[in-house]
Each structure stands twice: as C-alpha cells, then as structure tokens.
C-alpha cells in the first residue's frame, strides 16, 4: 500500500481519519482544468529552480525506492547538490526539492514553492522532509524556502524569479514536534481500522466532511455563516452539532440568529429592508460579470507573478426586468494584455446612467485597479463604480433560505431561487476552469480549432452568470411583491 508521504502525514496532523483515508486514496480526485494548470505550472517552477544549481545531479527515478537507492549512491559518490533526493525509512518516504551539503558535512534543505510569500504550511512541509531525512541519518543544518519574487518579469534570468527565506528555526521546532508523534501516526495510519472521526473545527473545510462527520446530518452548525473557530469549539463542547441544538443563550451574530430561526421555524427570511434596496436600483439596469486569470508565471510582459488579469465580461441591459434589451460581451485576445481595451469597452457599453448589478465586490475592486492603471479613464471608471450595486450583499443581508446552507455565492443561491438554472450543462461551468482555459490559450497549448471552441464556451459561461443575476433580481422582486 506504499509509504507514508508528506501529504498523508500532514493530513494526519489535521485529522487522523483524514490521514488514514488519504493513504488509501479515498479523497476526491482533483481533475478539473484548474487542477491541471496548477500541476503544469508547479512542474515548470521546479524546473526553473534547478537553473540556480547548475552543478546539481538528479536522483529522480520512476519509483520511490529506486530513487532512494540512487540518492544513496550519489551521496556515496560525494555529490553535494542533489535534486529530488529521496529517502525511505521506518515506513515514511520523502522526495526533497533540493539538498545541498554544507562545508560542515551537514545538509541544507531547500523547498521550492510557487507562492510569493511565507505560509505556515510551507514550514510544515519542510519539517516533514527534515524528519524523514533525520530518521535516515541525513542531518539538516539549514532549511530555506524558495518562493517567487514580485520583482520578476518575463525575460529575466531564473535567479530573479526566486527569493530565499531562512526557515531553519521554524522547521527544526516543527520537525521535533512531528518526530515525537511519528510512531503513533504510523500505527494509526497503517492500522486496518480507520481512526474514529470526531467533530472539530478542522471539519469545516474538510474535503470528505460530507461522507464523514457531515453525512446525513441536516442543518449542521457549519451552515451558520461566518462561524468562528472559537464558536465552533464552544458548540462542540456543548454537544451541539446541529443548529437546532444550539442553546438560546449561546452568543451568535445577528445573521446567525436569523439562520437559526429559519431552521427552527422552517421559514424563509425576508428583511423589511429588501424592498427598499430593490427600489433604490435605477433603470436602465446593467448586469455585469467579469472573468479573470491569475497564473504563477506572467503571461505577458511587464507583469509580476500571480497578477490577476481581466480577460472577459458579459453585460445584460434591462429596461424592465427580466426582459433583456441589449447584451454586450467581450473576450480578450489571448496573445496580449487587453486591460485597457476592456476598460474602454466597459465605458462604451455601460454609459453614464443606470445601476450596475454585480454579484460580489470583485468587479468594483477590479474597475478601481483599472482606474489607477489608466488615469485618463479614471473619471469614467469612477462613474461606473459609483453605480455598482453588489447583489450578493443584498441577498446576504436581506434574504435567507435554509437550502443556502449558510452560503451566499451565486453557485449556492441560484439553484435554490431558480431550480431550472444550473451550470451542469455548460462545457465550462466553474470560475477556476474558465481561468485555466484562458491560460492554456495564452500559453499556446491549444490549436486554432480548440481556441475558437474554448472562447465560445467561455462567453456562454460568463453570459450565464449575468442572466442568472437577471433572474435572481426578478425572483427577489416577486418575493417582496414589487412587480
């Protein structure tokens, strides 16, 4: 069944049950376009990092045990810089990114990450590696994180792409913690019996919650919006795993109390203020949705890693909801940065008057950034931003159905309000996949036929979002009797 690797062990730290399931391949597989893009870019970043160590040798083989044997051979041959050095010991296995021998005879561990700053999980990853290396007799003297530099631009050498951060103190401390529980972890993970799950704050975002602690549980406490970790722990201590079990004197926010009341009474909440907010929308009304892409490596010149770029928009215009009088759409030329053209088209299509409905504040933030980039367009873009109405904020404050399960995103709300509207029949039906599809075009990984097909699919996806807002607006108008 293989060895306990980094992912298995770190998941075990979060939850023994999760670690046990990870070891057996029981977690949902990530197979979307966005997942493929992340894997592709991760591999590319690691390849670029190797340019910083031209004298290094590569220990990688297809099987971990073969890589381990090759690594030992390379060390015996006195190679001092090794890529993909692998070790297997006491049931644990690890492949390191870069291992470099110091003059002291001890080793320097480098971990390559595609992020642009330090994260706690990076130190945990390095600590696991250091623990396995220590078990294998490889003593770590230094541990460094190699992350991406915001100063890098296309065409620069690889040494400008990375910044190095000394994490030795954090890694050694965490390694000692891991070593102290490693035997218990091995026994639990390798046991034929799955560790008994129990409810804890980590369950909230667990990928297997729905088939584990959340299975067949109706109105779980995690359905309360913005429930803090301390509140979760407090409710667990009281034995309250469902909303109906929450004591009346337990401190909740106003919105959380509204959700609780909806569950107890099985009713829909409609705030008296909803009609006022809808009445304040000025006609003609425009419904605006953006799509964007953010890649690890810049797609175009003069752009830093991890820069978010607008790539397309959809606009529906209504004089009388839900009748659409005009539809506008735009998708960028994937071969260049089209942000100025996007700004100019927005100004042209959105005019000077009428409310602009978006779902979340993303569009407003993005337009604000465009106004900074293009000062000559600032006044017109400010006019657009001043007219924006965040429909998600209206829904979140004024309307709640228990089938929202504490969420307010359009993907959660739309199927409840408009049951026959969903994203299942779209070739591209998720924001991350839309971004990845555009990135693949920009990277030159699609031929012309695939590009044409992809652009059509992207336009359909974006248009679906704006039409969804039109229909949600109609739904809410019906809810308050404002036809």
Short mmCIF file of C-alpha atoms in Angstrom, two decimals:
data_model
loop_
_atom_site.label_atom_id
_atom_site.label_comp_id
_atom_site.label_asym_id
_atom_site.label_seq_id
_atom_site.Cartn_x
_atom_site.Cartn_y
_atom_site.Cartn_z
CA UNK A 1 0.00 0.00 0.00
CA UNK A 2 3.04 2.27 -0.21
CA UNK A 3 4.73 4.55 2.30
CA UNK A 4 3.51 7.45 4.40
CA UNK A 5 4.38 10.52 2.37
CA UNK A 6 4.14 14.23 3.13
CA UNK A 7 0.50 14.65 2.11
CA UNK A 8 -0.62 11.67 4.18
CA UNK A 9 1.28 12.81 7.26
CA UNK A 10 0.22 16.47 7.12
CA UNK A 11 -3.41 15.41 6.64
CA UNK A 12 -2.99 13.10 9.64
CA UNK A 13 -1.85 16.09 11.70
CA UNK A 14 -5.08 17.85 10.79
CA UNK A 15 -7.17 14.74 11.39
CA UNK A 16 -6.10 11.10 11.91
CA UNK A 17 -9.14 9.93 9.96
CA UNK A 18 -8.21 12.16 7.03
CA UNK A 19 -4.63 10.86 7.04
CA UNK A 20 -5.87 7.26 7.05
CA UNK A 21 -8.22 7.95 4.13
CA UNK A 22 -5.53 9.82 2.19
CA UNK A 23 -3.19 6.84 2.45
CA UNK A 24 -5.86 4.65 0.85
CA UNK A 25 -6.72 7.04 -1.98
CA UNK A 26 -10.20 7.76 -0.63
CA UNK A 27 -10.12 11.53 -1.10
CA UNK A 28 -11.89 13.17 -4.07
CA UNK A 29 -9.57 13.48 -7.05
CA UNK A 30 -8.88 16.94 -8.41
CA UNK A 31 -9.23 16.58 -12.18
CA UNK A 32 -10.50 19.95 -13.43
CA UNK A 33 -8.76 22.31 -15.83
CA UNK A 34 -7.63 24.46 -12.92
CA UNK A 35 -6.01 21.48 -11.22
CA UNK A 36 -4.19 20.60 -14.44
CA UNK A 37 -2.92 24.17 -14.75
CA UNK A 38 -1.62 24.20 -11.18
CA UNK A 39 0.25 20.94 -11.72
CA UNK A 40 1.72 22.17 -15.00
CA UNK A 41 2.90 25.45 -13.51
CA UNK A 42 4.26 23.72 -10.41
CA UNK A 43 6.42 21.46 -12.57
CA UNK A 44 7.66 24.44 -14.57
CA UNK A 45 8.63 26.36 -11.42
CA UNK A 46 10.64 23.40 -10.15
CA UNK A 47 12.44 23.12 -13.49
CA UNK A 48 13.35 26.81 -13.38
CA UNK A 49 14.64 26.49 -9.81
CA UNK A 50 17.21 23.97 -11.00
CA UNK A 51 18.90 26.63 -13.11
CA UNK A 52 20.16 28.13 -9.85
CA UNK A 53 22.16 24.96 -9.15
CA UNK A 54 23.95 24.09 -12.40
CA UNK A 55 26.28 21.58 -10.68
CA UNK A 56 23.45 19.52 -9.19
CA UNK A 57 22.62 15.95 -10.11
CA UNK A 58 19.14 14.49 -10.35
CA UNK A 59 18.21 11.47 -8.24
CA UNK A 60 14.71 11.08 -9.60
CA UNK A 61 13.53 7.69 -10.80
CA UNK A 62 10.03 6.48 -11.52
CA UNK A 63 9.74 4.51 -8.27
CA UNK A 64 10.46 6.00 -4.86
CA UNK A 65 12.51 3.02 -3.70
CA UNK A 66 14.69 3.20 -6.84
CA UNK A 67 15.13 6.93 -6.31
CA UNK A 68 16.16 6.22 -2.72
CA UNK A 69 18.83 3.78 -3.86
CA UNK A 70 20.07 6.23 -6.48
CA UNK A 71 20.17 9.01 -3.87
CA UNK A 72 22.32 6.90 -1.55
CA UNK A 73 24.68 6.14 -4.43
CA UNK A 74 25.00 9.82 -5.31
CA UNK A 75 25.78 10.72 -1.69
CA UNK A 76 28.41 7.97 -1.51
CA UNK A 77 29.96 9.40 -4.68
CA UNK A 78 30.26 12.70 -2.82
CA UNK A 79 27.77 14.64 -4.91
CA UNK A 80 26.98 17.74 -2.88
CA UNK A 81 23.88 19.14 -4.63
CA UNK A 82 21.02 16.76 -5.43
CA UNK A 83 17.62 17.33 -6.98
CA UNK A 84 14.76 15.03 -5.96
CA UNK A 85 16.85 13.32 -3.28
CA UNK A 86 14.61 10.55 -1.95
CA UNK A 87 14.58 8.66 1.31
CA UNK A 88 12.54 5.77 2.68
CA UNK A 89 12.79 4.88 6.36
CA UNK A 90 10.53 3.44 9.07
CA UNK A 91 7.56 3.38 6.70
CA UNK A 92 7.91 7.06 5.73
CA UNK A 93 9.04 8.40 2.35
CA UNK A 94 10.01 11.80 1.02
CA UNK A 95 11.30 13.40 -2.18
CA UNK A 96 13.10 16.66 -1.47
CA UNK A 97 13.30 19.52 -3.94
CA UNK A 98 16.96 20.42 -3.45
CA UNK A 99 19.51 19.06 -0.99
CA UNK A 100 22.91 20.72 -0.68
CA UNK A 101 25.83 19.60 1.50
CA UNK A 102 27.45 22.31 3.63
CA UNK A 103 31.15 22.56 4.40
CA UNK A 104 30.29 21.31 7.89
CA UNK A 105 29.18 17.98 6.44
CA UNK A 106 25.56 18.69 7.37
CA UNK A 107 22.90 19.44 4.78
CA UNK A 108 20.90 22.42 3.55
CA UNK A 109 17.28 21.61 2.63
CA UNK A 110 15.58 23.81 0.02
CA UNK A 111 11.83 23.72 -0.57
CA UNK A 112 10.59 25.30 -3.81
CA UNK A 113 7.12 26.84 -3.67
CA UNK A 114 5.16 28.75 -6.27
CA UNK A 115 3.67 31.17 -3.75
CA UNK A 116 5.01 34.69 -3.30
CA UNK A 117 5.33 34.71 0.49
CA UNK A 118 5.80 32.50 3.55
CA UNK A 119 2.95 30.30 4.74
CA UNK A 120 2.81 28.10 7.84
CA UNK A 121 2.06 25.05 5.70
CA UNK A 122 5.38 25.54 3.89
CA UNK A 123 7.26 25.14 7.16
CA UNK A 124 5.21 22.02 7.90
CA UNK A 125 6.15 20.55 4.52
CA UNK A 126 9.83 21.20 5.17
CA UNK A 127 9.54 19.85 8.71
CA UNK A 128 8.19 16.53 7.44
CA UNK A 129 11.07 16.31 4.96
CA UNK A 130 13.57 17.14 7.69
CA UNK A 131 12.06 14.50 9.98
CA UNK A 132 12.37 11.72 7.41
CA UNK A 133 15.90 12.82 6.49
CA UNK A 134 16.86 12.79 10.16
CA UNK A 135 15.49 9.26 10.53
CA UNK A 136 17.62 8.32 7.51
CA UNK A 137 20.76 9.77 9.09
CA UNK A 138 20.85 12.93 6.98
CA UNK A 139 21.33 15.84 9.40
CA UNK A 140 19.79 19.15 8.41
CA UNK A 141 21.69 22.32 9.33
CA UNK A 142 19.64 24.81 7.27
CA UNK A 143 16.17 24.91 5.79
CA UNK A 144 15.28 27.53 3.20
CA UNK A 145 12.07 28.38 1.40
CA UNK A 146 12.48 29.40 -2.24
CA UNK A 147 9.37 31.39 -3.21
CA UNK A 148 8.60 33.66 -6.14
CA UNK A 149 9.71 37.27 -6.27
CA UNK A 150 7.22 40.00 -7.13
CA UNK A 151 10.05 41.78 -8.95
CA UNK A 152 10.35 39.12 -11.65
CA UNK A 153 9.27 39.91 -15.20
CA UNK A 154 9.28 37.83 -18.37
CA UNK A 155 12.73 37.55 -19.90
CA UNK A 156 14.63 37.87 -16.64
CA UNK A 157 17.04 35.14 -15.54
CA UNK A 158 15.86 32.46 -13.12
CA UNK A 159 17.83 34.00 -10.25
CA UNK A 160 15.43 36.97 -10.40
CA UNK A 161 12.41 34.66 -10.17
CA UNK A 162 13.12 33.36 -6.67
CA UNK A 163 13.55 34.87 -3.23
CA UNK A 164 15.06 32.77 -0.45
CA UNK A 165 13.82 32.80 3.14
CA UNK A 166 15.66 31.12 6.02
CA UNK A 167 13.11 28.96 7.87
CA UNK A 168 15.58 26.84 9.85
CA UNK A 169 14.33 27.74 13.33
CA UNK A 170 10.67 27.18 12.46
CA UNK A 171 11.40 23.94 10.60
CA UNK A 172 13.55 22.38 13.32
CA UNK A 173 10.98 23.19 16.01
CA UNK A 174 8.16 21.70 13.95
CA UNK A 175 10.32 18.70 12.97
CA UNK A 176 10.78 17.85 16.65
CA UNK A 177 7.01 18.02 17.16
CA UNK A 178 6.45 15.71 14.20
CA UNK A 179 9.15 13.26 15.33
CA UNK A 180 7.52 12.97 18.76
CA UNK A 181 4.24 11.74 17.25
CA UNK A 182 5.61 9.90 14.22
CA UNK A 183 5.35 6.42 15.76
CA UNK A 184 1.74 7.00 16.82
CA UNK A 185 0.98 8.41 13.37
CA UNK A 186 2.49 5.34 11.70
CA UNK A 187 0.42 2.98 13.85
CA UNK A 188 -2.84 4.87 13.25
CA UNK A 189 -2.32 5.28 9.51
CA UNK A 190 -1.23 1.69 8.91
CA UNK A 191 -3.97 0.20 11.10
CA UNK A 192 -6.63 -1.84 9.33
CA UNK A 193 -9.19 0.05 11.39
CA UNK A 194 -9.89 3.65 10.47
CA UNK A 195 -9.33 6.08 13.36
CA UNK A 196 -12.70 7.07 14.80
CA UNK A 197 -13.61 10.54 13.48
CA UNK A 198 -14.79 13.23 15.82
CA UNK A 199 -16.17 16.71 15.23
CA UNK A 200 -13.61 19.52 15.39
CA UNK A 201 -13.03 22.92 13.84
CA UNK A 202 -10.92 21.40 11.02
CA UNK A 203 -14.00 19.52 9.82
CA UNK A 204 -15.48 22.73 8.41
CA UNK A 205 -13.36 22.76 5.25
CA UNK A 206 -12.51 19.08 5.08
CA UNK A 207 -12.82 17.52 1.57
CA UNK A 208 -14.55 14.43 2.99
CA UNK A 209 -16.82 16.14 5.52
CA UNK A 210 -19.94 15.21 3.54
CA UNK A 211 -19.16 11.48 3.78
CA UNK A 212 -17.72 11.64 7.29
CA UNK A 213 -18.96 13.79 10.19
CA UNK A 214 -21.44 15.61 7.96
CA UNK A 215 -23.02 12.51 6.43
CA UNK A 216 -26.83 12.50 6.77
CA UNK A 217 -26.64 15.47 9.17
CA UNK A 218 -29.28 18.07 8.41
CA UNK A 219 -28.73 21.71 9.34
CA UNK A 220 -25.21 21.24 10.65
CA UNK A 221 -23.69 24.04 12.73
CA UNK A 222 -21.36 24.67 9.79
CA UNK A 223 -24.43 26.02 7.97
CA UNK A 224 -24.17 29.11 10.17
CA UNK A 225 -22.46 31.86 8.15
CA UNK A 226 -19.06 33.13 9.28
CA UNK A 227 -18.88 30.83 12.29
CA UNK A 228 -15.55 31.42 14.04
CA UNK A 229 -13.23 28.68 15.20
CA UNK A 230 -13.83 29.60 18.85
CA UNK A 231 -17.59 29.43 18.32
CA UNK A 232 -17.24 26.01 16.67
CA UNK A 233 -15.24 24.70 19.60
CA UNK A 234 -17.75 26.17 22.04
CA UNK A 235 -20.67 24.46 20.30
CA UNK A 236 -18.83 21.16 20.09
CA UNK A 237 -18.13 21.34 23.82
CA UNK A 238 -21.89 21.76 24.36
CA UNK A 239 -22.64 18.73 22.18
CA UNK A 240 -24.39 20.90 19.59
CA UNK A 241 -23.61 19.54 16.13
CA UNK A 242 -26.81 20.81 14.52
CA UNK A 243 -28.36 24.27 14.57
CA UNK A 244 -31.49 23.16 16.43
CA UNK A 245 -29.33 22.05 19.37
CA UNK A 246 -27.73 25.46 19.90
CA UNK A 247 -28.77 26.86 23.31
CA UNK A 248 -30.76 30.09 23.21
CA UNK A 249 -28.17 31.87 25.34
CA UNK A 250 -25.23 30.95 23.09
CA UNK A 251 -23.74 34.10 21.56
CA UNK A 252 -24.44 34.36 17.84
CA UNK A 253 -24.26 37.22 15.36
CA UNK A 254 -27.48 38.77 14.12
CA UNK A 255 -27.31 36.88 10.82
CA UNK A 256 -26.50 33.61 12.57
CA UNK A 257 -29.60 34.06 14.76
CA UNK A 258 -31.67 34.68 11.64
CA UNK A 259 -30.36 31.44 10.10
CA UNK A 260 -31.09 29.57 13.32
CA UNK A 261 -34.65 30.90 13.41
CA UNK A 262 -35.19 29.86 9.76
CA UNK A 263 -34.10 26.33 10.65
CA UNK A 264 -36.24 26.11 13.79
CA UNK A 265 -39.36 27.52 12.11
CA UNK A 266 -38.67 26.12 8.63
CA UNK A 267 -39.33 29.52 7.11
CA UNK A 268 -37.66 31.84 4.61
CA UNK A 269 -36.27 35.12 5.97
CA UNK A 270 -37.11 38.32 4.11
CA UNK A 271 -35.81 41.53 5.63
CA UNK A 272 -38.17 44.52 5.54
CA UNK A 273 -35.27 46.45 4.03
CA UNK A 274 -35.13 44.23 0.92
CA UNK A 275 -37.89 46.16 -0.88
CA UNK A 276 -36.14 49.46 -0.18
CA UNK A 277 -32.84 48.18 -1.54
CA UNK A 278 -34.52 46.89 -4.69
CA UNK A 279 -36.46 50.13 -5.13
CA UNK A 280 -33.18 52.07 -4.99
CA UNK A 281 -31.94 50.33 -8.15
CA UNK A 282 -32.06 52.82 -11.01
CA UNK A 283 -33.12 51.93 -14.55
CA UNK A 284 -31.93 51.06 -17.07
CA UNK A 285 -30.15 48.40 -15.05
CA UNK A 286 -26.99 46.65 -16.23
CA UNK A 287 -25.86 43.23 -15.01
CA UNK A 288 -22.07 42.88 -15.15
CA UNK A 289 -19.83 39.85 -14.68
CA UNK A 290 -16.05 39.60 -15.13
CA UNK A 291 -13.78 36.64 -15.65
CA UNK A 292 -10.07 36.80 -14.95
CA UNK A 293 -6.92 34.72 -14.96
CA UNK A 294 -4.06 34.57 -12.48
CA UNK A 295 -1.08 32.40 -13.33
CA UNK A 296 2.07 31.69 -11.37
CA UNK A 297 4.36 32.78 -14.20
CA UNK A 298 3.43 36.01 -16.02
CA UNK A 299 1.59 35.53 -19.28
CA UNK A 300 2.68 38.87 -20.73
CA UNK A 301 5.48 41.43 -20.43
CA UNK A 302 5.74 43.87 -17.50
CA UNK A 303 3.52 41.74 -15.25
CA UNK A 304 4.56 40.17 -11.95
CA UNK A 305 3.91 36.54 -10.98
CA UNK A 306 0.44 35.94 -9.56
CA UNK A 307 -1.01 39.05 -11.23
CA UNK A 308 -4.75 38.84 -11.75
CA UNK A 309 -5.76 39.93 -15.25
CA UNK A 310 -9.27 40.61 -16.50
CA UNK A 311 -9.98 38.53 -19.59
CA UNK A 312 -13.67 38.93 -20.41
CA UNK A 313 -17.00 40.36 -19.39
CA UNK A 314 -20.70 39.94 -20.03
CA UNK A 315 -23.35 42.67 -19.71
CA UNK A 316 -27.13 42.37 -19.85
CA UNK A 317 -29.16 45.58 -20.02
CA UNK A 318 -32.78 45.68 -18.87
CA UNK A 319 -35.35 48.46 -19.08
CA UNK A 320 -37.87 46.13 -17.47
CA UNK A 321 -36.74 43.02 -15.57
CA UNK A 322 -36.41 40.27 -16.81
CA UNK A 323 -36.63 41.49 -20.41
CA UNK A 324 -33.11 41.97 -21.78
CA UNK A 325 -32.98 44.88 -24.21
CA UNK A 326 -29.28 44.55 -25.04
CA UNK A 327 -26.47 42.10 -24.45
CA UNK A 328 -22.79 43.01 -24.65
CA UNK A 329 -19.85 40.69 -24.33
CA UNK A 330 -16.10 40.82 -24.71
CA UNK A 331 -13.25 38.33 -24.57
CA UNK A 332 -9.61 39.35 -24.72
CA UNK A 333 -7.07 38.46 -27.35
CA UNK A 334 -5.24 35.70 -25.51
CA UNK A 335 -1.93 36.75 -27.09
CA UNK A 336 -1.71 40.09 -25.26
CA UNK A 337 -2.67 42.08 -22.17
CA UNK A 338 -6.04 43.66 -23.06
CA UNK A 339 -6.86 45.51 -19.86
CA UNK A 340 -7.02 48.94 -21.45
CA UNK A 341 -9.34 47.71 -24.18
CA UNK A 342 -11.54 46.12 -21.51
CA UNK A 343 -11.72 49.45 -19.66
CA UNK A 344 -12.64 51.32 -22.83
CA UNK A 345 -15.33 48.80 -23.78
CA UNK A 346 -16.85 48.98 -20.29
CA UNK A 347 -17.10 52.75 -20.57
CA UNK A 348 -18.69 52.43 -24.00
CA UNK A 349 -21.25 49.78 -23.08
CA UNK A 350 -22.23 50.93 -19.58
CA UNK A 351 -22.83 54.58 -20.45
CA UNK A 352 -23.40 57.19 -17.78
CA UNK A 353 -26.70 56.29 -16.10
CA UNK A 354 -28.44 53.33 -14.52
CA UNK A 355 -27.47 50.94 -11.75
CA UNK A 356 -24.89 48.24 -12.45
CA UNK A 357 -25.57 44.98 -10.66
CA UNK A 358 -22.66 42.66 -9.86
CA UNK A 359 -22.53 39.59 -7.68
CA UNK A 360 -19.76 40.25 -5.09
CA UNK A 361 -17.43 43.22 -4.92
CA UNK A 362 -14.86 41.73 -7.33
CA UNK A 363 -15.94 43.86 -10.27
CA UNK A 364 -15.79 47.06 -8.22
CA UNK A 365 -12.28 46.28 -6.98
CA UNK A 366 -11.12 45.35 -10.48
CA UNK A 367 -12.50 48.56 -12.00
CA UNK A 368 -10.80 50.55 -9.25
CA UNK A 369 -7.48 48.97 -10.27
CA UNK A 370 -8.14 49.83 -13.91
CA UNK A 371 -8.72 53.48 -12.95
CA UNK A 372 -5.29 53.55 -11.29
CA UNK A 373 -3.63 51.94 -14.32
CA UNK A 374 -5.26 54.34 -16.78
CA UNK A 375 -5.57 57.81 -15.20
CA UNK A 376 -7.07 59.28 -18.38
CA UNK A 377 -10.04 56.91 -17.96
CA UNK A 378 -10.33 57.46 -14.22
CA UNK A 379 -13.41 59.73 -14.22
CA UNK A 380 -15.44 57.44 -16.47
CA UNK A 381 -14.42 54.36 -14.48
CA UNK A 382 -15.26 56.09 -11.22
CA UNK A 383 -18.71 56.85 -12.61
CA UNK A 384 -19.15 53.13 -13.29
CA UNK A 385 -18.00 52.18 -9.80
CA UNK A 386 -20.32 54.70 -8.16
CA UNK A 387 -23.28 52.99 -9.87
CA UNK A 388 -22.40 49.42 -8.84
CA UNK A 389 -24.83 47.53 -6.61
CA UNK A 390 -23.45 44.36 -5.01
CA UNK A 391 -26.30 41.87 -5.31
CA UNK A 392 -24.58 39.30 -3.12
CA UNK A 393 -24.52 41.82 -0.26
CA UNK A 394 -28.24 42.45 -0.75
CA UNK A 395 -29.01 38.74 -0.64
CA UNK A 396 -26.71 38.11 2.31
CA UNK A 397 -28.33 40.82 4.42
CA UNK A 398 -31.94 40.51 3.36
CA UNK A 399 -32.91 37.04 2.13
CA UNK A 400 -32.21 33.58 3.50
CA UNK A 401 -33.44 30.11 2.63
CA UNK A 402 -32.19 27.15 4.68
CA UNK A 403 -31.21 25.47 1.42
CA UNK A 404 -28.45 28.09 1.07
CA UNK A 405 -26.68 26.21 3.88
CA UNK A 406 -25.13 29.40 5.19
CA UNK A 407 -23.63 30.40 1.84
CA UNK A 408 -24.36 33.34 -0.43
CA UNK A 409 -22.31 32.59 -3.55
CA UNK A 410 -24.20 32.53 -6.83
CA UNK A 411 -23.47 28.81 -7.27
CA UNK A 412 -25.26 28.08 -3.95
CA UNK A 413 -28.06 30.61 -4.19
CA UNK A 414 -29.12 30.33 -7.84
CA UNK A 415 -30.30 26.66 -7.80
CA UNK A 416 -32.49 27.44 -4.77
CA UNK A 417 -34.07 30.56 -6.24
CA UNK A 418 -34.23 29.32 -9.85
CA UNK A 419 -34.21 25.48 -9.73
CA UNK A 420 -34.06 25.04 -13.51
CA UNK A 421 -30.91 27.18 -13.80
CA UNK A 422 -27.59 25.49 -13.15
CA UNK A 423 -24.11 25.17 -14.61
CA UNK A 424 -24.14 21.43 -15.23
CA UNK A 425 -24.77 21.54 -18.98
CA UNK A 426 -22.04 24.09 -19.71
CA UNK A 427 -18.75 22.90 -21.19
CA UNK A 428 -17.06 25.33 -18.79
CA UNK A 429 -19.08 25.82 -15.64
CA UNK A 430 -16.68 26.96 -12.94
CA UNK A 431 -14.58 30.09 -12.49
CA UNK A 432 -11.31 28.29 -11.87
CA UNK A 433 -11.72 26.21 -15.01
CA UNK A 434 -12.62 29.32 -17.02
CA UNK A 435 -9.39 30.98 -15.87
CA UNK A 436 -7.37 27.86 -16.66
CA UNK A 437 -8.87 27.54 -20.13
CA UNK A 438 -7.83 31.11 -20.95
CA UNK A 439 -4.35 30.46 -19.53
CA UNK A 440 -3.91 27.40 -21.72
CA UNK A 441 -4.80 29.52 -24.76
CA UNK A 442 -2.33 32.24 -23.73
CA UNK A 443 0.38 29.65 -23.17
CA UNK A 444 -0.04 28.35 -26.72
CA UNK A 445 -1.24 24.94 -25.63
CA UNK A 446 -4.40 24.96 -27.80
CA UNK A 447 -4.60 24.86 -31.60
CA UNK A 448 -6.81 27.28 -33.52
CA UNK A 449 -9.84 24.99 -33.54
CA UNK A 450 -9.59 24.44 -29.79
CA UNK A 451 -9.15 28.18 -29.21
CA UNK A 452 -12.33 29.03 -31.14
CA UNK A 453 -14.28 26.36 -29.29
CA UNK A 454 -12.93 27.48 -25.92
CA UNK A 455 -13.76 31.14 -26.50
CA UNK A 456 -17.36 30.23 -27.34
CA UNK A 457 -17.60 28.15 -24.16
CA UNK A 458 -16.12 30.98 -22.08
CA UNK A 459 -18.60 33.50 -23.48
CA UNK A 460 -21.51 31.15 -22.71
CA UNK A 461 -20.28 30.71 -19.13
CA UNK A 462 -19.93 34.42 -18.50
CA UNK A 463 -23.30 35.18 -20.12
CA UNK A 464 -24.89 32.55 -17.90
CA UNK A 465 -23.75 34.48 -14.83
CA UNK A 466 -25.28 37.76 -15.97
CA UNK A 467 -28.56 36.12 -16.98
CA UNK A 468 -28.59 34.40 -13.59
CA UNK A 469 -28.47 37.82 -11.92
CA UNK A 470 -31.38 39.00 -14.07
CA UNK A 471 -33.48 36.04 -12.98
CA UNK A 472 -32.46 36.39 -9.31
CA UNK A 473 -33.45 40.05 -9.45
CA UNK A 474 -36.85 39.01 -10.82
CA UNK A 475 -37.16 36.39 -8.08
CA UNK A 476 -36.50 38.92 -5.32
CA UNK A 477 -38.88 41.43 -6.83
CA UNK A 478 -41.58 38.73 -6.71
CA UNK A 479 -40.63 37.93 -3.11
CA UNK A 480 -41.40 41.48 -1.97
CA UNK A 481 -44.34 42.00 -4.35
CA UNK A 482 -42.60 44.69 -6.41
CA UNK A 483 -43.65 43.61 -9.87
#
